[in-house]
Short mmCIF file of C-alpha atoms in Angstrom, two decimals:
data_model
loop_
_atom_site.label_atom_id
_atom_site.label_comp_id
_atom_site.label_asym_id
_atom_site.label_seq_id
_atom_site.Cartn_x
_atom_site.Cartn_y
_atom_site.Cartn_z
CA MET L 1042 0.00 0.00 0.00
CA SER L 1043 0.96 3.62 -0.45
CA PHE L 1044 -0.84 6.74 -1.58
CA ARG L 1045 -4.04 6.20 -3.56
CA ASN L 1046 -3.68 5.74 -7.30
CA ASP L 1047 -5.78 8.88 -7.80
CA PHE L 1048 -3.90 10.87 -5.13
CA VAL L 1049 -3.62 14.56 -6.12
CA TRP L 1050 -0.21 16.21 -5.82
CA GLY L 1051 -0.69 19.95 -5.83
CA GLN L 1052 0.49 23.45 -5.09
CA ALA L 1053 -1.35 26.24 -3.28
CA THR L 1054 -1.44 30.03 -3.36
CA SER L 1055 -3.84 32.83 -2.48
CA ALA L 1056 -4.99 35.80 -4.53
CA TYR L 1057 -3.67 38.74 -2.53
CA GLN L 1058 -0.32 37.05 -1.95
CA ILE L 1059 0.58 36.60 -5.63
CA GLU L 1060 -1.73 38.42 -8.04
CA GLY L 1061 -0.68 42.04 -7.73
CA ALA L 1062 -2.72 44.37 -9.98
CA ALA L 1063 -4.34 45.52 -6.75
CA PHE L 1064 -5.87 48.64 -8.30
CA GLN L 1065 -6.15 47.63 -11.96
CA ASP L 1066 -8.96 46.67 -14.32
CA GLY L 1067 -11.80 47.66 -12.04
CA LYS L 1068 -10.85 45.67 -8.94
CA GLY L 1069 -12.30 47.04 -5.72
CA TRP L 1070 -10.33 47.62 -2.56
CA ASP L 1071 -10.10 44.75 -0.09
CA ILE L 1072 -9.09 44.93 3.57
CA TRP L 1073 -5.49 43.98 2.79
CA ASP L 1074 -5.18 46.85 0.32
CA VAL L 1075 -6.18 49.18 3.14
CA PHE L 1076 -4.14 47.44 5.85
CA CYS L 1077 -0.93 47.66 3.83
CA LYS L 1078 -1.33 51.41 3.52
CA GLU L 1079 -1.18 51.74 7.32
CA GLU L 1080 2.29 52.64 8.57
CA GLY L 1081 4.00 49.97 10.66
CA LYS L 1082 1.51 47.19 9.93
CA VAL L 1083 3.59 45.16 7.44
CA PHE L 1084 7.31 44.41 7.47
CA GLU L 1085 9.24 47.34 5.96
CA GLY L 1086 6.04 48.76 4.47
CA HIS L 1087 5.65 45.96 1.93
CA SER L 1088 2.32 45.37 0.20
CA GLY L 1089 0.66 43.04 -2.29
CA GLU L 1090 0.14 45.84 -4.80
CA VAL L 1091 2.49 44.09 -7.27
CA ALA L 1092 3.37 40.87 -5.40
CA CYS L 1093 4.37 38.21 -7.98
CA ASP L 1094 2.46 39.97 -10.77
CA HIS L 1095 0.62 36.70 -11.33
CA TYR L 1096 -2.30 38.67 -12.78
CA HIS L 1097 -0.16 39.39 -15.83
CA ARG L 1098 2.16 36.36 -15.69
CA PHE L 1099 -0.23 33.50 -14.93
CA ARG L 1100 0.49 31.70 -18.20
CA GLU L 1101 4.19 31.57 -17.33
CA ASP L 1102 3.32 30.31 -13.84
CA VAL L 1103 1.03 27.58 -15.16
CA ALA L 1104 3.80 26.51 -17.55
CA LEU L 1105 6.18 26.19 -14.58
CA MET L 1106 3.60 24.08 -12.73
CA LYS L 1107 3.29 21.84 -15.75
CA LYS L 1108 7.07 21.48 -15.87
CA MET L 1109 6.99 20.36 -12.22
CA GLY L 1110 4.29 17.80 -12.98
CA VAL L 1111 1.74 19.47 -10.69
CA GLN L 1112 -1.66 17.74 -10.83
CA GLY L 1113 -3.80 20.16 -8.83
CA TYR L 1114 -3.62 23.88 -8.14
CA ARG L 1115 -5.43 25.41 -5.20
CA PHE L 1116 -5.86 29.17 -5.62
CA SER L 1117 -8.25 31.75 -4.27
CA ILE L 1118 -10.50 34.20 -6.02
CA ASN L 1119 -10.29 37.76 -4.77
CA TRP L 1120 -13.91 38.57 -3.99
CA SER L 1121 -13.33 42.29 -4.67
CA ARG L 1122 -11.82 41.60 -8.10
CA VAL L 1123 -15.09 40.02 -9.20
CA PHE L 1124 -17.45 42.19 -7.14
CA PRO L 1125 -15.70 45.53 -6.45
CA ASN L 1126 -18.35 46.45 -3.89
CA GLY L 1127 -18.77 42.91 -2.57
CA THR L 1128 -22.27 42.72 -4.05
CA GLY L 1129 -24.05 44.12 -7.09
CA THR L 1130 -22.20 44.84 -10.31
CA VAL L 1131 -19.78 42.24 -11.65
CA ASN L 1132 -16.34 43.38 -12.80
CA GLU L 1133 -16.09 41.60 -16.15
CA LYS L 1134 -12.33 42.15 -16.51
CA GLY L 1135 -11.67 40.54 -13.16
CA LEU L 1136 -13.94 37.63 -13.97
CA LYS L 1137 -12.21 37.21 -17.33
CA PHE L 1138 -8.84 36.82 -15.56
CA TYR L 1139 -10.08 33.86 -13.53
CA HIS L 1140 -11.68 32.24 -16.56
CA GLU L 1141 -8.43 32.53 -18.47
CA LEU L 1142 -6.48 31.12 -15.52
CA VAL L 1143 -8.83 28.13 -15.24
CA ASP L 1144 -8.70 27.54 -19.00
CA GLU L 1145 -4.89 27.64 -18.91
CA LEU L 1146 -4.83 25.12 -16.05
CA CYS L 1147 -7.23 22.78 -17.80
CA ALA L 1148 -5.17 22.98 -21.01
CA ALA L 1149 -2.11 22.00 -18.97
CA ASN L 1150 -4.04 19.08 -17.43
CA ILE L 1151 -3.86 20.65 -13.97
CA GLU L 1152 -7.04 20.35 -11.90
CA PRO L 1153 -8.25 23.72 -10.53
CA TYR L 1154 -9.26 23.83 -6.84
CA ILE L 1155 -10.96 27.13 -6.06
CA THR L 1156 -10.89 28.70 -2.59
CA LEU L 1157 -13.65 31.28 -2.33
CA TYR L 1158 -12.29 33.22 0.65
CA HIS L 1159 -8.61 33.45 1.54
CA TRP L 1160 -9.01 36.65 3.56
CA GLU L 1161 -9.74 39.09 0.69
CA LEU L 1162 -12.79 40.76 2.24
CA PRO L 1163 -14.09 43.62 0.04
CA TYR L 1164 -13.53 46.88 1.89
CA GLU L 1165 -17.01 48.09 1.02
CA LEU L 1166 -18.46 45.15 2.98
CA TYR L 1167 -16.04 45.73 5.83
CA LYS L 1168 -17.44 49.26 6.11
CA LYS L 1169 -20.89 47.70 6.54
CA GLY L 1170 -19.68 45.61 9.46
CA GLY L 1171 -18.05 42.75 7.59
CA TRP L 1172 -18.20 39.52 9.58
CA MET L 1173 -20.01 41.33 12.41
CA ASN L 1174 -23.01 41.90 10.16
CA ARG L 1175 -25.47 39.01 9.88
CA GLU L 1176 -26.05 40.04 6.26
CA ILE L 1177 -22.64 38.67 5.35
CA VAL L 1178 -24.22 35.21 5.33
CA GLU L 1179 -26.15 36.35 2.24
CA TRP L 1180 -23.33 38.47 0.80
CA PHE L 1181 -20.84 35.61 0.88
CA SER L 1182 -23.24 32.88 -0.21
CA ASP L 1183 -24.46 34.96 -3.16
CA TYR L 1184 -20.84 35.51 -4.23
CA ALA L 1185 -20.09 31.80 -3.77
CA ALA L 1186 -23.14 30.80 -5.81
CA PHE L 1187 -22.13 33.17 -8.59
CA ILE L 1188 -18.64 31.61 -8.76
CA ALA L 1189 -20.07 28.08 -8.67
CA LYS L 1190 -22.47 28.80 -11.50
CA GLU L 1191 -19.78 30.59 -13.49
CA PHE L 1192 -17.06 27.94 -13.16
CA SER L 1193 -18.71 24.61 -12.38
CA ASP L 1194 -18.57 23.53 -16.01
CA LYS L 1195 -14.77 23.52 -15.67
CA VAL L 1196 -14.12 23.21 -11.92
CA THR L 1197 -15.41 20.46 -9.66
CA HIS L 1198 -13.61 21.18 -6.35
CA PHE L 1199 -14.35 24.22 -4.20
CA PHE L 1200 -13.27 25.31 -0.71
CA THR L 1201 -15.48 27.87 1.00
CA VAL L 1202 -13.16 29.60 3.50
CA ASN L 1203 -9.50 29.25 4.41
CA GLU L 1204 -8.27 29.27 8.01
CA PRO L 1205 -11.05 31.04 9.91
CA GLN L 1206 -8.85 30.55 12.99
CA CYS L 1207 -6.46 33.08 11.43
CA PHE L 1208 -8.65 35.63 9.74
CA ILE L 1209 -10.76 36.03 12.88
CA GLY L 1210 -8.02 35.48 15.47
CA LEU L 1211 -5.22 37.44 13.81
CA GLY L 1212 -7.47 39.99 12.14
CA TYR L 1213 -9.72 40.89 15.05
CA MET L 1214 -8.05 39.67 18.28
CA THR L 1215 -4.30 40.25 17.97
CA GLY L 1216 -4.64 42.73 15.12
CA VAL L 1217 -1.50 41.59 13.29
CA HIS L 1218 -3.50 40.81 10.13
CA ALA L 1219 -6.06 42.88 8.24
CA PRO L 1220 -8.17 44.67 9.26
CA GLY L 1221 -5.83 45.07 12.23
CA LEU L 1222 -8.38 45.28 15.04
CA LYS L 1223 -8.51 44.18 18.67
CA VAL L 1224 -12.21 43.81 19.34
CA PRO L 1225 -14.07 42.52 22.40
CA VAL L 1226 -13.96 38.71 22.71
CA ARG L 1227 -17.74 38.58 22.45
CA ASP L 1228 -17.54 40.09 18.96
CA THR L 1229 -15.16 37.40 17.76
CA PHE L 1230 -17.60 34.65 18.72
CA LEU L 1231 -20.37 36.39 16.79
CA MET L 1232 -18.09 36.73 13.76
CA ALA L 1233 -17.09 33.07 14.01
CA HIS L 1234 -20.74 32.04 14.05
CA HIS L 1235 -21.40 34.18 10.97
CA VAL L 1236 -18.40 32.60 9.21
CA LEU L 1237 -19.82 29.14 9.79
CA MET L 1238 -23.32 30.18 8.74
CA ALA L 1239 -21.91 31.82 5.60
CA HIS L 1240 -20.08 28.58 4.83
CA GLY L 1241 -23.27 26.56 5.23
CA MET L 1242 -25.40 28.92 3.16
CA ALA L 1243 -22.71 28.94 0.46
CA VAL L 1244 -22.73 25.13 0.30
CA LYS L 1245 -26.50 25.16 -0.05
CA LYS L 1246 -26.64 27.81 -2.79
CA MET L 1247 -23.66 26.47 -4.72
CA ARG L 1248 -25.26 23.05 -5.06
CA GLN L 1249 -28.49 24.64 -6.27
CA VAL L 1250 -26.91 26.54 -9.15
CA ALA L 1251 -23.93 24.39 -10.18
CA ARG L 1252 -24.02 23.21 -13.77
CA ARG L 1253 -23.04 19.70 -12.68
CA ASP L 1254 -22.29 17.89 -9.43
CA ILE L 1255 -19.53 19.68 -7.55
CA LEU L 1256 -17.48 18.76 -4.50
CA ILE L 1257 -17.26 21.27 -1.64
CA GLY L 1258 -15.09 21.44 1.45
CA ILE L 1259 -13.54 23.87 3.90
CA ALA L 1260 -9.89 24.50 4.80
CA PRO L 1261 -9.28 25.22 8.49
CA THR L 1262 -5.93 25.06 10.26
CA GLY L 1263 -4.54 24.44 13.73
CA SER L 1264 -1.56 23.15 15.62
CA MET L 1265 -1.74 19.35 15.67
CA SER L 1266 -1.02 17.10 18.65
CA TYR L 1267 1.04 13.91 18.50
CA PRO L 1268 1.84 11.38 21.25
CA ASP L 1269 5.10 11.25 23.15
CA SER L 1270 5.12 7.47 22.71
CA GLU L 1271 3.04 4.63 21.30
CA ARG L 1272 1.59 3.95 24.75
CA PRO L 1273 -2.23 3.98 24.62
CA GLU L 1274 -2.40 6.61 27.35
CA ASP L 1275 -0.14 9.00 25.43
CA ILE L 1276 -2.13 8.48 22.24
CA GLU L 1277 -5.31 9.25 24.16
CA ALA L 1278 -3.66 12.32 25.68
CA ALA L 1279 -2.73 13.61 22.21
CA ARG L 1280 -6.27 12.96 20.98
CA MET L 1281 -7.73 14.82 23.97
CA HIS L 1282 -5.31 17.71 23.54
CA LEU L 1283 -6.12 18.18 19.85
CA MET L 1284 -9.86 18.02 20.39
CA GLN L 1285 -10.15 20.36 23.34
CA VAL L 1286 -10.98 24.03 22.96
CA ASN L 1287 -8.42 26.65 23.86
CA PRO L 1288 -8.83 27.87 27.45
CA ASP L 1289 -6.91 31.08 26.62
CA LEU L 1290 -9.71 33.48 25.71
CA GLN L 1291 -7.29 35.89 24.04
CA ASN L 1292 -6.28 33.11 21.66
CA TRP L 1293 -9.44 31.02 21.65
CA THR L 1294 -9.79 30.76 17.86
CA TRP L 1295 -6.76 28.48 17.65
CA ASN L 1296 -8.51 25.13 18.00
CA VAL L 1297 -10.08 22.44 15.84
CA THR L 1298 -13.44 21.53 17.31
CA TRP L 1299 -15.14 24.94 17.59
CA TRP L 1300 -14.87 25.28 13.82
CA SER L 1301 -15.28 21.68 12.66
CA ASP L 1302 -17.75 20.07 15.08
CA PRO L 1303 -20.64 22.35 13.98
CA ILE L 1304 -20.02 21.42 10.32
CA PHE L 1305 -19.61 17.68 10.73
CA ARG L 1306 -21.58 17.03 13.94
CA GLY L 1307 -24.16 19.80 13.88
CA GLU L 1308 -23.22 21.14 17.31
CA TYR L 1309 -20.56 23.17 19.06
CA PRO L 1310 -18.27 21.16 21.38
CA GLU L 1311 -19.56 20.85 24.94
CA ASP L 1312 -16.34 22.00 26.59
CA GLY L 1313 -16.44 25.18 24.49
CA LEU L 1314 -20.07 25.86 25.32
CA ARG L 1315 -19.18 25.63 29.02
CA LEU L 1316 -15.92 27.56 28.86
CA TYR L 1317 -17.11 30.33 26.53
CA LYS L 1318 -20.72 30.61 27.72
CA ASP L 1319 -20.43 34.25 28.84
CA TYR L 1320 -19.35 35.38 25.37
CA LEU L 1321 -21.60 33.45 23.01
CA PRO L 1322 -24.19 34.93 20.64
CA THR L 1323 -27.64 33.45 20.16
CA MET L 1324 -27.27 30.18 18.24
CA THR L 1325 -30.51 28.61 17.08
CA PRO L 1326 -31.27 25.05 15.90
CA GLU L 1327 -31.90 26.56 12.46
CA ASP L 1328 -28.40 28.06 12.50
CA MET L 1329 -26.87 24.68 13.32
CA LYS L 1330 -28.84 22.95 10.60
CA LEU L 1331 -27.54 25.50 8.10
CA ILE L 1332 -23.93 25.20 9.27
CA SER L 1333 -23.99 21.40 9.07
CA GLN L 1334 -24.89 21.16 5.38
CA PRO L 1335 -23.20 17.97 4.12
CA ILE L 1336 -19.81 18.59 2.52
CA ASP L 1337 -17.62 16.27 0.50
CA PHE L 1338 -14.16 16.60 2.02
CA TYR L 1339 -12.17 18.19 4.80
CA GLY L 1340 -9.18 20.38 3.94
CA GLN L 1341 -6.63 20.87 6.68
CA ASN L 1342 -3.62 23.20 6.72
CA ILE L 1343 -0.91 21.57 8.83
CA TYR L 1344 2.52 23.01 9.58
CA ASN L 1345 3.55 21.78 13.03
CA GLY L 1346 2.33 20.38 16.30
CA ASN L 1347 2.98 19.65 19.97
CA ARG L 1348 4.29 16.45 21.52
CA ILE L 1349 1.82 15.33 24.19
CA ARG L 1350 1.90 12.80 27.02
CA MET L 1351 -0.59 11.81 29.66
CA GLY L 1352 0.12 13.60 32.91
CA LYS L 1353 -0.05 12.00 36.34
CA ASP L 1354 -3.31 13.86 36.91
CA GLY L 1355 -4.89 12.14 33.90
CA LYS L 1356 -4.75 15.30 31.79
CA PRO L 1357 -2.70 15.90 28.65
CA GLU L 1358 0.54 17.78 29.07
CA VAL L 1359 2.84 19.32 26.48
CA VAL L 1360 6.34 17.84 26.40
CA LYS L 1361 8.99 20.57 26.39
CA ARG L 1362 11.09 20.64 23.24
CA TYR L 1363 14.76 19.90 23.76
CA ASP L 1364 17.39 22.60 23.47
CA GLY L 1365 18.29 23.25 19.86
CA PHE L 1366 15.06 21.74 18.55
CA PRO L 1367 14.93 22.08 14.73
CA LYS L 1368 12.97 25.03 13.41
CA THR L 1369 12.23 26.76 10.12
CA ALA L 1370 13.49 30.18 9.03
CA LEU L 1371 10.28 31.61 10.49
CA GLY L 1372 11.03 29.93 13.82
CA TRP L 1373 8.31 27.30 13.54
CA PRO L 1374 9.17 23.87 15.00
CA VAL L 1375 9.84 20.99 12.60
CA THR L 1376 7.48 18.22 13.73
CA PRO L 1377 6.83 15.73 10.89
CA GLU L 1378 4.82 13.47 13.22
CA CYS L 1379 1.95 15.98 12.99
CA LEU L 1380 1.29 14.90 9.40
CA TYR L 1381 0.53 11.38 10.61
CA TRP L 1382 -1.34 12.00 13.84
CA GLY L 1383 -3.19 15.14 12.71
CA PRO L 1384 -4.99 13.45 9.80
CA TYR L 1385 -5.35 10.27 11.87
CA PHE L 1386 -7.25 12.01 14.68
CA LEU L 1387 -9.26 14.23 12.32
CA TYR L 1388 -10.39 11.29 10.20
CA GLU L 1389 -11.22 9.30 13.31
CA ARG L 1390 -13.48 12.09 14.59
CA TYR L 1391 -15.08 13.40 11.40
CA GLN L 1392 -14.96 10.42 9.01
CA SER L 1393 -14.47 12.71 6.04
CA PRO L 1394 -11.99 12.38 3.17
CA ILE L 1395 -9.04 14.68 3.83
CA TYR L 1396 -6.92 16.95 1.68
CA ILE L 1397 -3.79 18.47 3.19
CA THR L 1398 -4.49 21.92 1.80
CA GLU L 1399 -1.29 23.57 3.02
CA ASN L 1400 2.06 22.30 4.30
CA GLY L 1401 5.54 23.68 3.86
CA LEU L 1402 8.15 25.96 5.39
CA SER L 1403 9.97 29.23 5.03
CA CYS L 1404 13.68 28.93 4.20
CA HIS L 1405 16.52 31.43 3.79
CA ASP L 1406 16.62 30.83 0.05
CA THR L 1407 19.16 32.62 -2.14
CA VAL L 1408 20.29 32.32 -5.74
CA SER L 1409 23.69 30.58 -5.74
CA SER L 1410 26.64 31.49 -7.98
CA ASP L 1411 25.50 28.84 -10.44
CA GLY L 1412 22.19 30.65 -10.89
CA LYS L 1413 20.21 27.96 -9.07
CA VAL L 1414 18.43 27.82 -5.73
CA HIS L 1415 19.64 24.90 -3.61
CA ASP L 1416 17.04 24.46 -0.86
CA GLN L 1417 18.04 21.08 0.55
CA ASN L 1418 16.51 21.94 3.92
CA ARG L 1419 13.09 22.24 2.23
CA ILE L 1420 13.56 18.85 0.59
CA ASP L 1421 14.56 17.30 3.92
CA PHE L 1422 11.57 18.88 5.64
CA LEU L 1423 9.07 17.72 3.02
CA GLU L 1424 10.53 14.23 2.82
CA GLY L 1425 10.07 13.79 6.57
CA TYR L 1426 6.53 15.15 6.56
CA LEU L 1427 5.42 13.23 3.47
CA LYS L 1428 6.74 9.96 4.88
CA GLN L 1429 4.42 10.49 7.84
CA LEU L 1430 1.50 11.32 5.55
CA LYS L 1431 2.19 8.18 3.54
CA HIS L 1432 2.18 6.18 6.76
CA ALA L 1433 -1.23 7.65 7.67
CA SER L 1434 -2.58 6.72 4.24
CA GLU L 1435 -1.27 3.18 4.64
CA ASP L 1436 -2.96 2.98 8.04
CA GLY L 1437 -6.38 3.66 6.53
CA VAL L 1438 -6.77 7.43 6.72
CA ASP L 1439 -8.67 8.54 3.60
CA ILE L 1440 -6.23 11.15 2.29
CA ARG L 1441 -7.11 12.36 -1.20
CA GLY L 1442 -4.34 14.85 -1.91
CA TYR L 1443 -1.55 17.14 -0.76
CA PHE L 1444 -1.10 20.83 -1.66
CA HIS L 1445 2.31 22.27 -0.90
CA TRP L 1446 2.48 25.82 0.43
CA SER L 1447 3.49 27.51 -1.65
CA LEU L 1448 3.91 27.32 -5.40
CA MET L 1449 6.11 30.42 -5.38
CA ASP L 1450 7.62 32.88 -2.96
CA ASN L 1451 5.03 35.55 -2.26
CA PHE L 1452 3.68 38.30 -0.03
CA GLU L 1453 3.58 36.59 3.35
CA TRP L 1454 0.98 38.81 5.01
CA HIS L 1455 2.40 40.91 7.88
CA SER L 1456 5.88 39.50 7.13
CA GLY L 1457 5.80 41.04 3.65
CA TYR L 1458 8.49 39.54 1.44
CA ALA L 1459 10.78 38.55 4.33
CA ASP L 1460 9.84 34.86 4.20
CA ARG L 1461 10.13 32.46 1.27
CA PHE L 1462 7.77 29.47 1.22
CA GLY L 1463 7.84 28.68 -2.49
CA MET L 1464 9.25 25.91 -4.65
CA ILE L 1465 9.72 28.67 -7.20
CA TYR L 1466 12.06 31.52 -6.32
CA VAL L 1467 10.78 34.99 -7.22
CA ASP L 1468 13.09 37.97 -7.70
CA TYR L 1469 10.65 40.75 -6.79
CA ARG L 1470 12.77 43.39 -8.58
CA THR L 1471 12.58 41.67 -11.98
CA GLN L 1472 9.79 39.08 -11.46
CA GLU L 1473 12.20 36.40 -12.68
CA ARG L 1474 11.12 32.89 -11.62
CA ILE L 1475 13.57 30.07 -10.82
CA ILE L 1476 12.41 26.57 -9.95
CA LYS L 1477 14.27 25.58 -6.79
CA ASP L 1478 15.87 22.17 -6.22
CA SER L 1479 12.79 21.25 -4.20
CA GLY L 1480 10.61 21.83 -7.27
CA TYR L 1481 12.58 19.27 -9.27
CA TRP L 1482 12.53 16.89 -6.31
CA TYR L 1483 8.75 17.32 -6.04
CA GLU L 1484 8.38 16.48 -9.73
CA LYS L 1485 9.96 13.09 -8.96
CA VAL L 1486 7.64 12.61 -5.96
CA ILE L 1487 4.65 13.29 -8.19
CA ARG L 1488 5.86 11.12 -11.04
CA GLU L 1489 6.37 8.16 -8.70
CA ASN L 1490 3.31 8.91 -6.51
CA GLY L 1491 5.59 9.11 -3.49
CA GLU L 1492 6.81 5.53 -3.80
CA PHE L 1493 10.42 6.36 -2.90
CA LEU L 1494 9.50 8.19 0.30
#
């Protein structure tokens, strides 16, 4: 056994991080356009105004994907490029760009996977309250239905929202991401409920208007938990740790179950209802029915995790990392075990096919004197993680595909261009692209369906 014969090997990006053309061809402002204009918000004043200029260079980028043997490409649509005001009039030039991108992918035999919301909230909707406004359930679902109707003859796989843990937690609690606010905790729970309702309404409307049967999922994230040993008690401790809500109210969004239980189980987790009870909005049975619309797969963005053991008190405890523990250029721990135990526990709880929708690392990549980019540390990282994912697949976890983050170096949110996650190096002065060593290595992984891992 190994990976499935129809396993999808992919790459992932998001609109604001690569497209550029932020104020061209009728695109409306989104919250990141505004955020990047604020002094001190983004590293060295960087912005996504030009980014990788993918808007003008997408054909070149698709050709590079084809050269790497990529089978699936997960990208997001910038809501404000299609609807400059979030609702109402369609921007035909923006829509044309996405049609041409999808056509180019299909011609290259690369399956398009559309993410409807990767944090590009139209600024005009933000001014109306954004995720605080109950009307966003209709705003988002109408936009989602439009995209489904427009593209479902060519695209079968759609993700509704990407990482609500981040765009609510980092956007409205810590304020390090757009729109850069620190709002009352109560407000974040209301926004989270609206996000889940918008997801459910989108699923419902998309299925109604699609030109053929489509497959819909969601792409949350979270720090995974893996056991300190194979002892049953440590495995149970890791399971408990992953599936408990976060007791830190100032960081509560960073958990799995508050976002996924309502979708797959039709209810919020009991420990969260107890712990957060003083901050919760009204949540009706009708709301929960809407949120729990059946979906076809579960996307999960996984980068790292915590080693967990069962404490003497019968509660999970985090094992301290040893001195000199390996970490990425961004300072994130290197924990390949999370790509076995994360999918294992998620599949066990939700019984849904899984796509790893993001996984990768930032490296200190430079162009060497031979004109190439030798990123052996990325290859080593991915080899370790993919071995664990392969092991999970062999142990019965229904894993349908893997999307590396990211296709190319890009605008890394509040870090600007300081971090490089791509398998393609981008010189932001010239927009020259160079496939890194990892890109050629990944081509071999794809060609052999991971057999050599």
